[in-house]
CSV table of C-alpha atoms in Angstrom, one decimal:
chain,number,residue,atom,x,y,z
Q,1,MET,CA,0.8,-48.2,-1.7
Q,2,ALA,CA,3.2,-46.2,0.5
Q,3,GLU,CA,3.1,-42.4,0.0
Q,4,ALA,CA,5.9,-41.1,-2.1
Q,5,THR,CA,8.7,-39.4,-0.2
Q,6,LEU,CA,9.7,-35.8,-1.0
Q,7,SER,CA,12.8,-37.1,-2.8
Q,8,GLN,CA,10.8,-39.4,-5.0
Q,9,ARG,CA,8.4,-36.6,-5.9
Q,10,MET,CA,11.2,-34.2,-6.8
Q,11,LEU,CA,13.1,-36.8,-8.9
Q,12,GLU,CA,10.0,-37.8,-10.8
Q,13,ASN,CA,9.2,-34.2,-11.7
Q,14,TYR,CA,12.7,-32.9,-12.0
Q,15,ASP,CA,12.8,-32.7,-15.8
Q,16,ASP,CA,9.6,-30.6,-15.8
Q,17,PHE,CA,10.8,-28.1,-13.2
Q,18,THR,CA,11.7,-24.5,-14.0
Q,19,ARG,CA,15.2,-23.2,-13.4
Q,20,GLN,CA,14.3,-21.8,-10.0
Q,21,GLU,CA,12.4,-25.0,-9.0
Q,22,ARG,CA,15.5,-27.0,-9.9
Q,23,ARG,CA,17.5,-24.8,-7.5
Q,24,LEU,CA,15.1,-25.8,-4.8
Q,25,ALA,CA,15.2,-29.4,-5.7
Q,26,ASP,CA,19.0,-29.5,-5.9
Q,27,LEU,CA,19.2,-27.9,-2.5
Q,28,LEU,CA,16.7,-30.3,-0.8
Q,29,LEU,CA,18.1,-33.4,-2.5
Q,30,GLU,CA,21.6,-32.5,-1.3
Q,31,ASN,CA,20.4,-31.5,2.2
Q,32,PRO,CA,17.1,-33.3,3.0
Q,33,ASP,CA,17.2,-32.2,6.6
Q,34,LEU,CA,16.6,-28.6,5.6
Q,35,LEU,CA,12.9,-29.1,5.2
Q,36,GLY,CA,12.4,-30.1,8.8
Q,37,LEU,CA,14.7,-27.6,10.4
Q,38,ASN,CA,14.2,-24.4,8.4
Q,39,SER,CA,11.3,-22.0,7.5
Q,40,ALA,CA,10.1,-21.4,4.0
Q,41,THR,CA,11.8,-18.0,4.1
Q,42,GLU,CA,15.2,-19.6,5.1
Q,43,ILE,CA,15.0,-22.3,2.5
Q,44,SER,CA,14.0,-19.7,-0.2
Q,45,ALA,CA,17.1,-17.6,0.8
Q,46,LYS,CA,19.4,-20.6,0.6
Q,47,ALA,CA,18.1,-21.6,-2.9
Q,48,VAL,CA,18.1,-17.9,-4.0
Q,49,VAL,CA,14.4,-18.0,-5.0
Q,50,SER,CA,11.4,-16.2,-3.9
Q,51,LYS,CA,9.1,-17.4,-1.1
Q,52,ALA,CA,6.3,-17.5,-3.6
Q,53,THR,CA,8.3,-19.9,-5.8
Q,54,THR,CA,8.9,-22.1,-2.8
Q,55,ALA,CA,5.2,-22.2,-2.0
Q,56,ARG,CA,4.3,-23.1,-5.6
Q,57,PHE,CA,7.1,-25.7,-5.6
Q,58,PHE,CA,5.5,-27.7,-2.8
Q,59,ARG,CA,2.0,-27.4,-4.1
Q,60,ARG,CA,3.3,-28.7,-7.5
Q,61,LEU,CA,4.6,-31.8,-5.6
Q,62,GLY,CA,1.2,-32.5,-4.2
Q,63,TYR,CA,1.4,-30.9,-0.8
Q,64,ALA,CA,-1.3,-28.6,0.4
Q,65,SER,CA,1.3,-26.1,1.6
Q,66,PHE,CA,4.9,-25.8,2.7
Q,67,LYS,CA,3.8,-26.4,6.3
Q,68,THR,CA,2.2,-29.7,5.2
Q,69,ALA,CA,5.4,-30.9,3.6
Q,70,GLN,CA,7.4,-29.8,6.7
Q,71,LYS,CA,5.1,-31.6,9.1
Q,72,LYS,CA,5.4,-34.8,7.1
Q,73,ALA,CA,9.2,-34.5,7.2
Q,74,ARG,CA,9.1,-33.9,11.0
Q,75,ASP,CA,6.7,-36.7,11.5
Q,76,GLY,CA,8.9,-39.1,9.6
Q,77,THR,CA,6.7,-39.6,6.5
Q,78,ALA,CA,9.6,-38.2,4.6
Q,79,PRO,CA,13.1,-38.8,6.1
Q,80,SER,CA,14.3,-35.7,8.0
Q,81,THR,CA,17.1,-36.9,10.2
Q,82,ALA,CA,20.2,-38.9,9.7
Q,83,ALA,CA,19.6,-42.6,9.5
Q,84,PRO,CA,20.5,-44.2,12.8
Q,85,LEU,CA,23.2,-46.9,12.9
Q,86,PRO,CA,22.0,-50.5,13.3
Q,87,LYS,CA,21.3,-51.5,16.8
Q,88,GLY,CA,24.4,-52.2,18.8
Q,89,LEU,CA,26.7,-50.9,16.1
Q,90,GLU,CA,26.9,-47.3,17.4
Q,91,ARG,CA,28.3,-48.6,20.7
Q,92,ARG,CA,31.0,-50.7,19.0
Q,93,VAL,CA,32.0,-48.0,16.5
Q,94,GLY,CA,32.0,-45.1,19.0
Q,95,ARG,CA,30.9,-41.5,18.4
Q,96,GLY,CA,34.0,-40.2,16.6
Q,97,GLN,CA,34.7,-39.5,13.0
Q,98,LEU,CA,34.3,-43.1,11.9
Q,99,ALA,CA,30.8,-43.3,13.4
Q,100,ASP,CA,29.9,-40.1,11.5
Q,101,HIS,CA,31.3,-41.6,8.3
Q,102,LEU,CA,29.3,-44.8,8.7
Q,103,ALA,CA,26.1,-42.9,9.7
Q,104,GLY,CA,26.5,-40.8,6.5
Q,105,ASP,CA,26.9,-43.9,4.3
Q,106,VAL,CA,23.9,-45.6,5.9
Q,107,GLN,CA,21.9,-42.4,5.3
Q,108,ASN,CA,23.0,-42.3,1.6
Q,109,LEU,CA,22.1,-45.9,1.1
Q,110,VAL,CA,18.7,-45.8,2.7
Q,111,ARG,CA,17.6,-42.6,1.0
Q,112,SER,CA,18.8,-43.8,-2.4
Q,113,ILE,CA,16.8,-47.1,-2.1
Q,114,GLU,CA,13.7,-45.1,-1.0
Q,115,ALA,CA,13.9,-42.9,-4.1
Q,116,LEU,CA,14.6,-45.6,-6.7
Q,117,ARG,CA,11.5,-46.8,-8.5
Q,118,SER,CA,10.9,-50.5,-8.9
Q,119,ASP,CA,9.5,-50.1,-12.5
Q,120,GLU,CA,12.7,-48.3,-13.6
Q,121,LEU,CA,14.9,-50.9,-12.0
Q,122,ASP,CA,12.9,-53.7,-13.7
Q,123,LEU,CA,13.3,-51.8,-17.1
Q,124,ALA,CA,17.0,-51.5,-16.5
Q,125,ILE,CA,17.4,-55.2,-15.7
Q,126,GLN,CA,15.2,-56.2,-18.7
Q,127,SER,CA,17.3,-54.0,-21.0
Q,128,LEU,CA,20.5,-55.6,-19.8
Q,129,SER,CA,19.2,-59.1,-20.1
Q,130,ARG,CA,18.0,-58.7,-23.7
Q,131,ALA,CA,21.2,-57.0,-25.0
Q,132,GLU,CA,23.6,-58.9,-27.2
Q,133,LYS,CA,26.5,-56.7,-26.0
Q,134,LEU,CA,26.8,-54.7,-22.8
Q,135,TRP,CA,28.8,-51.5,-22.7
Q,136,VAL,CA,30.1,-50.0,-19.5
Q,137,VAL,CA,31.2,-46.3,-19.6
Q,138,GLY,CA,32.9,-44.3,-17.0
Q,139,PHE,CA,35.3,-41.4,-17.4
Q,140,GLY,CA,37.5,-39.8,-14.8
Q,141,ASP,CA,36.3,-40.4,-11.3
Q,142,ASN,CA,33.7,-42.8,-12.6
Q,143,TYR,CA,36.3,-45.2,-14.1
Q,144,PRO,CA,36.7,-47.3,-10.9
Q,145,LEU,CA,33.0,-47.7,-10.7
Q,146,ALA,CA,32.8,-48.7,-14.4
Q,147,HIS,CA,35.7,-51.2,-13.8
Q,148,PHE,CA,33.9,-52.7,-10.9
Q,149,ALA,CA,30.7,-53.1,-12.9
Q,150,ARG,CA,32.5,-54.8,-15.7
Q,151,ALA,CA,34.2,-57.1,-13.3
Q,152,LEU,CA,30.8,-58.3,-12.1
Q,153,LEU,CA,29.2,-58.4,-15.5
Q,154,ILE,CA,31.9,-60.4,-17.3
Q,155,ARG,CA,31.2,-63.3,-14.9
Q,156,ILE,CA,27.7,-63.7,-16.2
Q,157,LYS,CA,27.8,-62.4,-19.8
Q,158,ALA,CA,30.5,-62.9,-22.5
Q,159,ASP,CA,30.5,-59.7,-24.5
Q,160,ILE,CA,31.2,-56.8,-22.2
Q,161,ARG,CA,32.8,-53.7,-23.7
Q,162,MET,CA,34.3,-50.9,-21.6
Q,163,ILE,CA,35.0,-47.3,-22.5
Q,164,PRO,CA,37.5,-45.8,-22.2
Q,165,ILE,CA,40.3,-48.3,-22.8
Q,166,GLY,CA,43.7,-46.9,-22.3
Q,167,GLY,CA,45.5,-46.1,-25.5
Q,168,PHE,CA,42.5,-46.6,-27.8
Q,169,SER,CA,40.3,-44.0,-29.5
Q,170,VAL,CA,36.8,-43.9,-28.1
Q,171,PRO,CA,35.0,-43.3,-31.5
Q,172,GLU,CA,36.7,-46.4,-33.0
Q,173,GLU,CA,35.7,-48.5,-30.0
Q,174,PHE,CA,32.1,-47.2,-30.0
Q,175,ALA,CA,31.6,-47.7,-33.7
Q,176,SER,CA,30.5,-51.3,-33.2
Q,177,ILE,CA,27.5,-50.4,-31.1
Q,178,GLN,CA,24.2,-51.9,-32.3
Q,179,PRO,CA,20.5,-51.3,-31.6
Q,180,THR,CA,20.5,-54.7,-29.8
Q,181,ASP,CA,23.0,-53.5,-27.3
Q,182,ALA,CA,22.7,-51.9,-23.9
Q,183,MET,CA,24.9,-49.5,-22.0
Q,184,ILE,CA,25.5,-48.7,-18.3
Q,185,ALA,CA,26.8,-45.1,-18.1
Q,186,LEU,CA,28.3,-43.9,-14.8
Q,187,GLY,CA,27.9,-40.2,-14.1
Q,188,VAL,CA,28.5,-39.8,-10.3
Q,189,GLY,CA,30.0,-36.5,-9.3
Q,190,ARG,CA,32.0,-34.9,-12.1
Q,191,LYS,CA,30.5,-35.4,-15.5
Q,192,THR,CA,32.2,-35.0,-18.9
Q,193,ARG,CA,31.1,-33.9,-22.4
Q,194,SER,CA,32.5,-37.3,-23.6
Q,195,LEU,CA,30.0,-39.1,-21.4
Q,196,ARG,CA,27.1,-37.0,-22.6
Q,197,SER,CA,28.1,-37.4,-26.3
Q,198,LEU,CA,28.5,-41.2,-25.9
Q,199,MET,CA,25.1,-41.6,-24.3
Q,200,ARG,CA,23.4,-39.4,-26.9
Q,201,SER,CA,25.0,-41.4,-29.7
Q,202,ALA,CA,24.0,-44.7,-28.1
Q,203,ILE,CA,20.4,-43.6,-28.0
Q,204,HIS,CA,20.6,-42.4,-31.6
Q,205,ALA,CA,22.0,-45.9,-32.5
Q,206,GLY,CA,18.9,-47.5,-30.9
Q,207,ALA,CA,20.7,-49.0,-27.9
Q,208,GLN,CA,19.3,-48.9,-24.4
Q,209,VAL,CA,21.1,-46.7,-21.9
Q,210,ILE,CA,21.0,-47.1,-18.2
Q,211,TYR,CA,22.4,-44.0,-16.5
Q,212,LEU,CA,23.6,-44.3,-12.9
Q,213,THR,CA,24.1,-40.8,-11.5
Q,214,ASP,CA,24.0,-38.8,-8.3
Q,215,GLN,CA,21.0,-37.0,-6.7
Q,216,ALA,CA,21.5,-33.9,-8.9
Q,217,GLY,CA,21.9,-35.9,-12.1
Q,218,ARG,CA,19.2,-34.8,-14.5
Q,219,GLY,CA,19.2,-37.2,-17.4
Q,220,SER,CA,16.6,-37.1,-20.1
Q,221,THR,CA,15.2,-39.3,-22.9
Q,222,GLU,CA,17.8,-37.8,-25.2
Q,223,VAL,CA,20.7,-39.5,-23.3
Q,224,ALA,CA,19.2,-42.3,-21.3
Q,225,THR,CA,16.4,-44.9,-21.4
Q,226,VAL,CA,16.4,-45.2,-17.6
Q,227,THR,CA,18.0,-42.8,-15.0
Q,228,LEU,CA,18.9,-44.2,-11.6
Q,229,ARG,CA,19.9,-41.6,-9.0
Q,230,CYS,CA,21.9,-42.3,-5.9
Q,231,ARG,CA,22.6,-40.0,-2.9
Q,232,THR,CA,26.3,-39.5,-2.6
Q,233,ARG,CA,26.6,-36.8,0.1
Q,234,GLY,CA,30.0,-37.1,2.0
Q,235,VAL,CA,30.6,-36.2,5.6
Q,236,SER,CA,34.1,-34.9,5.0
Q,237,VAL,CA,36.4,-34.5,2.0
Q,238,TYR,CA,35.0,-37.1,-0.5
Q,239,GLU,CA,31.6,-38.0,-1.8
Q,240,SER,CA,30.2,-41.3,-0.8
Q,241,VAL,CA,30.0,-44.1,-3.4
Q,242,VAL,CA,28.3,-46.7,-1.1
Q,243,ALA,CA,24.9,-46.2,-2.8
Q,244,PRO,CA,26.2,-46.4,-6.4
Q,245,VAL,CA,28.3,-49.5,-5.6
Q,246,SER,CA,25.2,-51.1,-4.0
Q,247,VAL,CA,23.0,-50.4,-6.9
Q,248,ILE,CA,25.6,-51.7,-9.4
Q,249,THR,CA,25.9,-54.9,-7.3
Q,250,TYR,CA,22.1,-55.2,-7.2
Q,251,LEU,CA,21.7,-54.7,-11.0
Q,252,CYS,CA,24.4,-57.4,-11.7
Q,253,SER,CA,22.9,-59.8,-9.2
Q,254,ALA,CA,19.4,-59.3,-10.6
Q,255,LEU,CA,20.7,-59.7,-14.1
Q,256,ALA,CA,22.3,-63.0,-13.3
Q,257,LEU,CA,19.0,-64.3,-11.9
Q,258,ARG,CA,17.1,-63.0,-14.9
Q,259,ILE,CA,19.6,-64.7,-17.3
Q,260,GLY,CA,19.3,-67.9,-15.4
Q,261,GLN,CA,21.1,-71.2,-16.3
Q,262,SER,CA,23.5,-69.7,-18.9
Q,263,ALA,CA,24.9,-67.3,-16.3
Q,264,ILE,CA,25.3,-70.1,-13.8
Q,265,GLU,CA,27.1,-72.3,-16.3
Q,266,ARG,CA,29.4,-69.4,-17.2
Q,267,MET,CA,30.4,-68.8,-13.6
Q,268,HIS,CA,31.0,-72.5,-13.1
Q,269,PHE,CA,33.2,-72.5,-16.2
Q,270,ILE,CA,35.2,-69.6,-15.0
Q,271,GLU,CA,35.8,-71.3,-11.6
Q,272,ASN,CA,36.9,-74.5,-13.4
Q,273,ILE,CA,39.5,-72.4,-15.4
Q,274,HIS,CA,40.8,-71.0,-12.1
Q,275,GLU,CA,41.1,-74.5,-10.6
Q,276,GLU,CA,42.8,-75.9,-13.7
Q,277,TRP,CA,45.4,-73.1,-13.8
Q,278,GLY,CA,46.0,-73.1,-10.1
Q,279,ASP,CA,45.4,-69.4,-9.9
Q,280,LEU,CA,43.8,-69.2,-6.5
Q,281,VAL,CA,45.7,-69.7,-3.3
Q,282,PRO,CA,43.7,-71.9,-0.8
Q,283,GLY,CA,43.1,-70.4,2.6
Q,284,ASP,CA,44.9,-67.3,3.9
Q,285,LEU,CA,48.1,-65.9,2.4
């Protein structure tokens, strides 16, 4: 089995970290290159913790010392530099801002996939496949992600509920949740009290909650059955959503395969409706 990366180790232990250890973890999850490029003293100063805390932090993660972890980062056992562009793509894109943007997105996607655990993904897919109703929740900046997730899910399952719905009270919509349901909760970037309250209430109702969040998202058994974290570091003004979109697409695709024949029949039925109604324009506009 491949050795766990630093990001995987931090995410697996995050809920058990002290406040100071979480400062270190947040710093290194947001800026993985720091480990290979900075001394223990410099990293401690950036995280506003003592050097002794930094030394204990890396020993707690299974490294003999800070130097051991740093050497693995520099040797490539743990990613330490920006993921390169695919062969030939750098030449076509050039070395300007667009190339930096693409390199950042590739880096986010690669590091997110490295950190995701297969057992947690399997549990998420299993929970979604067994659910009678699926709920998709996304407030504020997460609403477009939630809308995208629902657009994929409605093609393969019939009963997909979305929160919030414009003009409707959230508690009234949420009141029909059952222990046999499952929820995908989106918490990338800004998170709201409403999201936390909904997730906690869903867990109390006995439903399964799959929480898709960013690298600093903490999650806990009080609010989520499974927490899937994505790296969203942007290279300019906005955070990147490439990794969250990819994980949503993967979950929905894997769910369709898990459901099997009924999902295929539903997709065919939807296509037949489009053809009967003449909704789709053949060819280019």
